[in-house]
């Protein structure tokens, strides 16, 4: 009888854990970890997709946007970007030194920036507004002062802003 009770108990634990995974995945739209793409952190500014003029927001052929950003002790580059609402946004980021993280407050955008690797994920922002984007991995003495700003605006306003500000940067 005791064995049977343990079997039921352990089975229900498994079912509970699976239910939590399904719930967070579907209800909170949490994202699985991204694939592994290596990059040389000492050459970010020299060549490749993370050179200075490529940082910020670019528009892709299908109208979606792509954001390139770098985390470094103790700031993000760019410090402030403008993004369109209801548009697929792909973030591509990496770190120039320590492990950093970033999240866009009030949204499901949340990732780590690891030196030597490119982090990439795609999300959509369904409401306009201002968001803080703090670093959420302890990265040294200046960690608490490391954050950026993101402004979500209507598409027409975004297109206008970007035509005047390369990379849609507001820093
Ligand atoms: Cu960068 Cu904490």
PDB file of C-alpha atoms and ligand atoms in Angstrom:
ATOM      1  CA  UNK A   1       0.000   0.000   0.000  1.00  0.00           C
ATOM      2  CA  UNK A   2       2.850   2.382   0.912  1.00  0.00           C
ATOM      3  CA  UNK A   3       4.450   1.778  -2.468  1.00  0.00           C
ATOM      4  CA  UNK A   4       1.256   2.648  -4.222  1.00  0.00           C
ATOM      5  CA  UNK A   5       0.963   5.914  -2.280  1.00  0.00           C
ATOM      6  CA  UNK A   6       4.549   6.856  -3.162  1.00  0.00           C
ATOM      7  CA  UNK A   7       3.876   6.062  -6.806  1.00  0.00           C
ATOM      8  CA  UNK A   8       0.818   8.317  -6.825  1.00  0.00           C
ATOM      9  CA  UNK A   9       2.701  11.053  -4.982  1.00  0.00           C
ATOM     10  CA  UNK A  10       5.678  11.038  -7.355  1.00  0.00           C
ATOM     11  CA  UNK A  11       3.437  10.868 -10.410  1.00  0.00           C
ATOM     12  CA  UNK A  12       1.426  13.858  -9.219  1.00  0.00           C
ATOM     13  CA  UNK A  13       4.665  15.777  -8.618  1.00  0.00           C
ATOM     14  CA  UNK A  14       5.708  15.121 -12.212  1.00  0.00           C
ATOM     15  CA  UNK A  15       2.307  16.222 -13.483  1.00  0.00           C
ATOM     16  CA  UNK A  16       2.523  19.403 -11.360  1.00  0.00           C
ATOM     17  CA  UNK A  17       5.979  20.306 -12.689  1.00  0.00           C
ATOM     18  CA  UNK A  18       4.815  19.745 -16.277  1.00  0.00           C
ATOM     19  CA  UNK A  19       1.734  21.867 -15.628  1.00  0.00           C
ATOM     20  CA  UNK A  20       3.903  24.723 -14.313  1.00  0.00           C
ATOM     21  CA  UNK A  21       6.130  24.529 -17.420  1.00  0.00           C
ATOM     22  CA  UNK A  22       3.134  24.570 -19.760  1.00  0.00           C
ATOM     23  CA  UNK A  23       1.469  27.403 -17.808  1.00  0.00           C
ATOM     24  CA  UNK A  24       4.533  29.673 -17.771  1.00  0.00           C
ATOM     25  CA  UNK A  25       5.235  28.849 -21.409  1.00  0.00           C
ATOM     26  CA  UNK A  26       1.759  29.585 -22.707  1.00  0.00           C
ATOM     27  CA  UNK A  27       0.323  32.089 -20.235  1.00  0.00           C
ATOM     28  CA  UNK A  28       3.446  34.175 -19.575  1.00  0.00           C
ATOM     29  CA  UNK A  29       5.021  33.561 -22.975  1.00  0.00           C
ATOM     30  CA  UNK A  30       8.374  32.837 -21.391  1.00  0.00           C
ATOM     31  CA  UNK A  31      10.985  32.029 -23.965  1.00  0.00           C
ATOM     32  CA  UNK A  32      13.286  29.047 -24.255  1.00  0.00           C
ATOM     33  CA  UNK A  33      17.061  29.690 -24.109  1.00  0.00           C
ATOM     34  CA  UNK A  34      18.553  30.839 -27.392  1.00  0.00           C
ATOM     35  CA  UNK A  35      20.991  28.863 -29.551  1.00  0.00           C
ATOM     36  CA  UNK A  36      24.742  29.237 -29.321  1.00  0.00           C
ATOM     37  CA  UNK A  37      26.504  31.684 -31.637  1.00  0.00           C
ATOM     38  CA  UNK A  38      30.111  32.494 -30.719  1.00  0.00           C
ATOM     39  CA  UNK A  39      31.743  35.904 -31.311  1.00  0.00           C
ATOM     40  CA  UNK A  40      35.157  37.340 -30.364  1.00  0.00           C
ATOM     41  CA  UNK A  41      34.421  39.897 -27.583  1.00  0.00           C
ATOM     42  CA  UNK A  42      37.733  41.718 -28.159  1.00  0.00           C
ATOM     43  CA  UNK A  43      36.868  42.578 -31.778  1.00  0.00           C
ATOM     44  CA  UNK A  44      33.254  43.781 -31.466  1.00  0.00           C
ATOM     45  CA  UNK A  45      34.145  47.363 -32.465  1.00  0.00           C
ATOM     46  CA  UNK A  46      36.495  46.316 -35.280  1.00  0.00           C
ATOM     47  CA  UNK A  47      34.327  44.235 -37.596  1.00  0.00           C
ATOM     48  CA  UNK A  48      31.099  42.288 -37.847  1.00  0.00           C
ATOM     49  CA  UNK A  49      27.534  43.109 -36.894  1.00  0.00           C
ATOM     50  CA  UNK A  50      28.335  44.901 -33.603  1.00  0.00           C
ATOM     51  CA  UNK A  51      30.398  47.758 -35.059  1.00  0.00           C
ATOM     52  CA  UNK A  52      29.322  51.207 -33.815  1.00  0.00           C
ATOM     53  CA  UNK A  53      27.266  52.282 -36.853  1.00  0.00           C
ATOM     54  CA  UNK A  54      25.260  49.046 -36.717  1.00  0.00           C
ATOM     55  CA  UNK A  55      24.169  49.449 -33.074  1.00  0.00           C
ATOM     56  CA  UNK A  56      20.558  50.448 -32.530  1.00  0.00           C
ATOM     57  CA  UNK A  57      17.475  49.683 -34.598  1.00  0.00           C
ATOM     58  CA  UNK A  58      17.390  48.637 -38.266  1.00  0.00           C
ATOM     59  CA  UNK A  59      14.320  47.888 -40.389  1.00  0.00           C
ATOM     60  CA  UNK A  60      14.272  44.588 -42.247  1.00  0.00           C
ATOM     61  CA  UNK A  61      12.807  43.925 -45.694  1.00  0.00           C
ATOM     62  CA  UNK A  62       9.586  42.487 -44.226  1.00  0.00           C
ATOM     63  CA  UNK A  63       9.003  45.562 -42.030  1.00  0.00           C
ATOM     64  CA  UNK A  64      10.092  43.907 -38.791  1.00  0.00           C
ATOM     65  CA  UNK A  65      12.955  45.474 -36.875  1.00  0.00           C
ATOM     66  CA  UNK A  66      16.252  44.229 -35.516  1.00  0.00           C
ATOM     67  CA  UNK A  67      18.113  45.706 -32.561  1.00  0.00           C
ATOM     68  CA  UNK A  68      21.859  45.334 -32.035  1.00  0.00           C
ATOM     69  CA  UNK A  69      23.147  46.158 -28.571  1.00  0.00           C
ATOM     70  CA  UNK A  70      26.248  45.662 -26.456  1.00  0.00           C
ATOM     71  CA  UNK A  71      26.438  45.425 -22.677  1.00  0.00           C
ATOM     72  CA  UNK A  72      29.633  46.625 -21.045  1.00  0.00           C
ATOM     73  CA  UNK A  73      30.711  47.691 -17.557  1.00  0.00           C
ATOM     74  CA  UNK A  74      28.589  49.731 -16.792  1.00  0.00           C
ATOM     75  CA  UNK A  75      26.300  50.778 -19.602  1.00  0.00           C
ATOM     76  CA  UNK A  76      24.407  49.594 -22.634  1.00  0.00           C
ATOM     77  CA  UNK A  77      25.155  50.778 -26.133  1.00  0.00           C
ATOM     78  CA  UNK A  78      22.706  52.158 -27.222  1.00  0.00           C
ATOM     79  CA  UNK A  79      21.516  53.775 -23.978  1.00  0.00           C
ATOM     80  CA  UNK A  80      18.089  54.610 -25.396  1.00  0.00           C
ATOM     81  CA  UNK A  81      16.137  53.307 -28.379  1.00  0.00           C
ATOM     82  CA  UNK A  82      12.734  53.898 -29.917  1.00  0.00           C
ATOM     83  CA  UNK A  83      10.770  50.856 -31.145  1.00  0.00           C
ATOM     84  CA  UNK A  84       7.468  50.459 -33.025  1.00  0.00           C
ATOM     85  CA  UNK A  85       4.438  48.938 -31.307  1.00  0.00           C
ATOM     86  CA  UNK A  86       2.868  45.693 -32.659  1.00  0.00           C
ATOM     87  CA  UNK A  87       5.932  44.827 -34.719  1.00  0.00           C
ATOM     88  CA  UNK A  88       8.238  41.840 -34.491  1.00  0.00           C
ATOM     89  CA  UNK A  89      11.438  42.986 -32.790  1.00  0.00           C
ATOM     90  CA  UNK A  90      14.528  40.790 -32.895  1.00  0.00           C
ATOM     91  CA  UNK A  91      17.179  41.596 -30.332  1.00  0.00           C
ATOM     92  CA  UNK A  92      20.779  40.612 -30.992  1.00  0.00           C
ATOM     93  CA  UNK A  93      23.154  41.392 -28.184  1.00  0.00           C
ATOM     94  CA  UNK A  94      26.482  40.487 -26.687  1.00  0.00           C
ATOM     95  CA  UNK A  95      28.849  41.611 -23.943  1.00  0.00           C
ATOM     96  CA  UNK A  96      32.231  43.265 -24.253  1.00  0.00           C
ATOM     97  CA  UNK A  97      33.424  42.145 -20.796  1.00  0.00           C
ATOM     98  CA  UNK A  98      31.503  40.499 -17.935  1.00  0.00           C
ATOM     99  CA  UNK A  99      28.177  38.664 -17.969  1.00  0.00           C
ATOM    100  CA  UNK A 100      25.314  41.180 -18.093  1.00  0.00           C
ATOM    101  CA  UNK A 101      21.604  40.707 -18.414  1.00  0.00           C
ATOM    102  CA  UNK A 102      18.758  42.877 -19.528  1.00  0.00           C
ATOM    103  CA  UNK A 103      15.032  42.926 -19.251  1.00  0.00           C
ATOM    104  CA  UNK A 104      12.453  45.331 -20.551  1.00  0.00           C
ATOM    105  CA  UNK A 105      10.309  46.064 -17.515  1.00  0.00           C
ATOM    106  CA  UNK A 106       6.653  45.106 -17.862  1.00  0.00           C
ATOM    107  CA  UNK A 107       7.261  42.833 -20.879  1.00  0.00           C
ATOM    108  CA  UNK A 108       8.526  39.290 -21.484  1.00  0.00           C
ATOM    109  CA  UNK A 109      11.823  40.519 -22.985  1.00  0.00           C
ATOM    110  CA  UNK A 110      14.523  39.113 -20.727  1.00  0.00           C
ATOM    111  CA  UNK A 111      17.958  37.788 -21.668  1.00  0.00           C
ATOM    112  CA  UNK A 112      21.561  37.385 -20.610  1.00  0.00           C
ATOM    113  CA  UNK A 113      24.529  38.876 -22.426  1.00  0.00           C
ATOM    114  CA  UNK A 114      27.557  36.605 -22.194  1.00  0.00           C
ATOM    115  CA  UNK A 115      30.995  37.618 -23.538  1.00  0.00           C
ATOM    116  CA  UNK A 116      31.920  35.388 -26.462  1.00  0.00           C
ATOM    117  CA  UNK A 117      28.325  34.648 -27.472  1.00  0.00           C
ATOM    118  CA  UNK A 118      25.477  36.347 -29.313  1.00  0.00           C
ATOM    119  CA  UNK A 119      22.109  36.335 -27.590  1.00  0.00           C
ATOM    120  CA  UNK A 120      19.128  36.547 -29.907  1.00  0.00           C
ATOM    121  CA  UNK A 121      15.367  36.475 -29.434  1.00  0.00           C
ATOM    122  CA  UNK A 122      12.275  37.940 -31.043  1.00  0.00           C
ATOM    123  CA  UNK A 123       9.367  39.573 -29.264  1.00  0.00           C
ATOM    124  CA  UNK A 124       6.541  42.082 -29.854  1.00  0.00           C
ATOM    125  CA  UNK A 125       5.429  45.005 -27.725  1.00  0.00           C
ATOM    126  CA  UNK A 126       1.660  45.370 -27.744  1.00  0.00           C
ATOM    127  CA  UNK A 127       1.436  48.736 -25.958  1.00  0.00           C
ATOM    128  CA  UNK A 128       3.128  52.076 -26.395  1.00  0.00           C
ATOM    129  CA  UNK A 129       5.023  53.467 -23.450  1.00  0.00           C
ATOM    130  CA  UNK A 130       8.354  54.014 -21.762  1.00  0.00           C
ATOM    131  CA  UNK A 131      10.296  51.138 -20.244  1.00  0.00           C
ATOM    132  CA  UNK A 132      13.448  50.920 -18.223  1.00  0.00           C
ATOM    133  CA  UNK A 133      15.874  48.241 -19.320  1.00  0.00           C
ATOM    134  CA  UNK A 134      18.079  47.437 -16.319  1.00  0.00           C
ATOM    135  CA  UNK A 135      21.004  45.037 -16.172  1.00  0.00           C
ATOM    136  CA  UNK A 136      19.867  42.114 -14.012  1.00  0.00           C
ATOM    137  CA  UNK A 137      23.111  40.154 -13.623  1.00  0.00           C
ATOM    138  CA  UNK A 138      25.530  41.363 -10.983  1.00  0.00           C
ATOM    139  CA  UNK A 139      28.462  42.562 -13.104  1.00  0.00           C
ATOM    140  CA  UNK A 140      30.598  44.576 -10.687  1.00  0.00           C
ATOM    141  CA  UNK A 141      30.610  47.742  -8.595  1.00  0.00           C
ATOM    142  CA  UNK A 142      28.628  49.771 -11.144  1.00  0.00           C
ATOM    143  CA  UNK A 143      25.929  47.153 -11.677  1.00  0.00           C
ATOM    144  CA  UNK A 144      23.115  49.102  -9.994  1.00  0.00           C
ATOM    145  CA  UNK A 145      23.720  52.090 -12.269  1.00  0.00           C
ATOM    146  CA  UNK A 146      23.576  50.073 -15.491  1.00  0.00           C
ATOM    147  CA  UNK A 147      20.382  50.506 -17.450  1.00  0.00           C
ATOM    148  CA  UNK A 148      18.970  51.739 -20.738  1.00  0.00           C
ATOM    149  CA  UNK A 149      15.619  53.171 -21.837  1.00  0.00           C
ATOM    150  CA  UNK A 150      13.174  51.864 -24.421  1.00  0.00           C
ATOM    151  CA  UNK A 151      10.328  53.900 -25.870  1.00  0.00           C
ATOM    152  CA  UNK A 152       7.534  52.033 -27.677  1.00  0.00           C
ATOM    153  CA  UNK A 153       5.686  54.336 -30.084  1.00  0.00           C
ATOM    154  CA  UNK A 154       3.166  54.038 -32.956  1.00  0.00           C
ATOM    155  CA  UNK A 155       4.690  52.792 -36.222  1.00  0.00           C
ATOM    156  CA  UNK A 156       4.394  56.127 -38.080  1.00  0.00           C
ATOM    157  CA  UNK A 157       6.109  57.949 -35.235  1.00  0.00           C
ATOM    158  CA  UNK A 158       8.860  55.323 -35.198  1.00  0.00           C
ATOM    159  CA  UNK A 159       9.453  55.644 -38.956  1.00  0.00           C
ATOM    160  CA  UNK A 160       9.626  59.441 -38.649  1.00  0.00           C
ATOM    161  CA  UNK A 161      11.984  59.279 -35.655  1.00  0.00           C
ATOM    162  CA  UNK A 162      14.283  56.783 -37.318  1.00  0.00           C
ATOM    163  CA  UNK A 163      14.549  58.821 -40.511  1.00  0.00           C
ATOM    164  CA  UNK A 164      15.979  61.639 -38.391  1.00  0.00           C
ATOM    165  CA  UNK A 165      17.962  59.573 -35.898  1.00  0.00           C
ATOM    166  CA  UNK A 166      20.121  56.757 -37.328  1.00  0.00           C
ATOM    167  CA  UNK A 167      19.522  53.551 -35.417  1.00  0.00           C
ATOM    168  CA  UNK A 168      16.409  55.100 -33.795  1.00  0.00           C
ATOM    169  CA  UNK A 169      18.668  56.092 -30.918  1.00  0.00           C
ATOM    170  CA  UNK A 170      17.404  58.507 -28.306  1.00  0.00           C
ATOM    171  CA  UNK A 171      20.668  58.667 -26.315  1.00  0.00           C
TER     172      UNK A 171
HETATM  173 CU1  LIG B   1      25.770  44.851 -16.173  1.00  0.00          CU
HETATM  174 CU2  LIG B   1      24.912  44.253 -14.020  1.00  0.00          CU
END
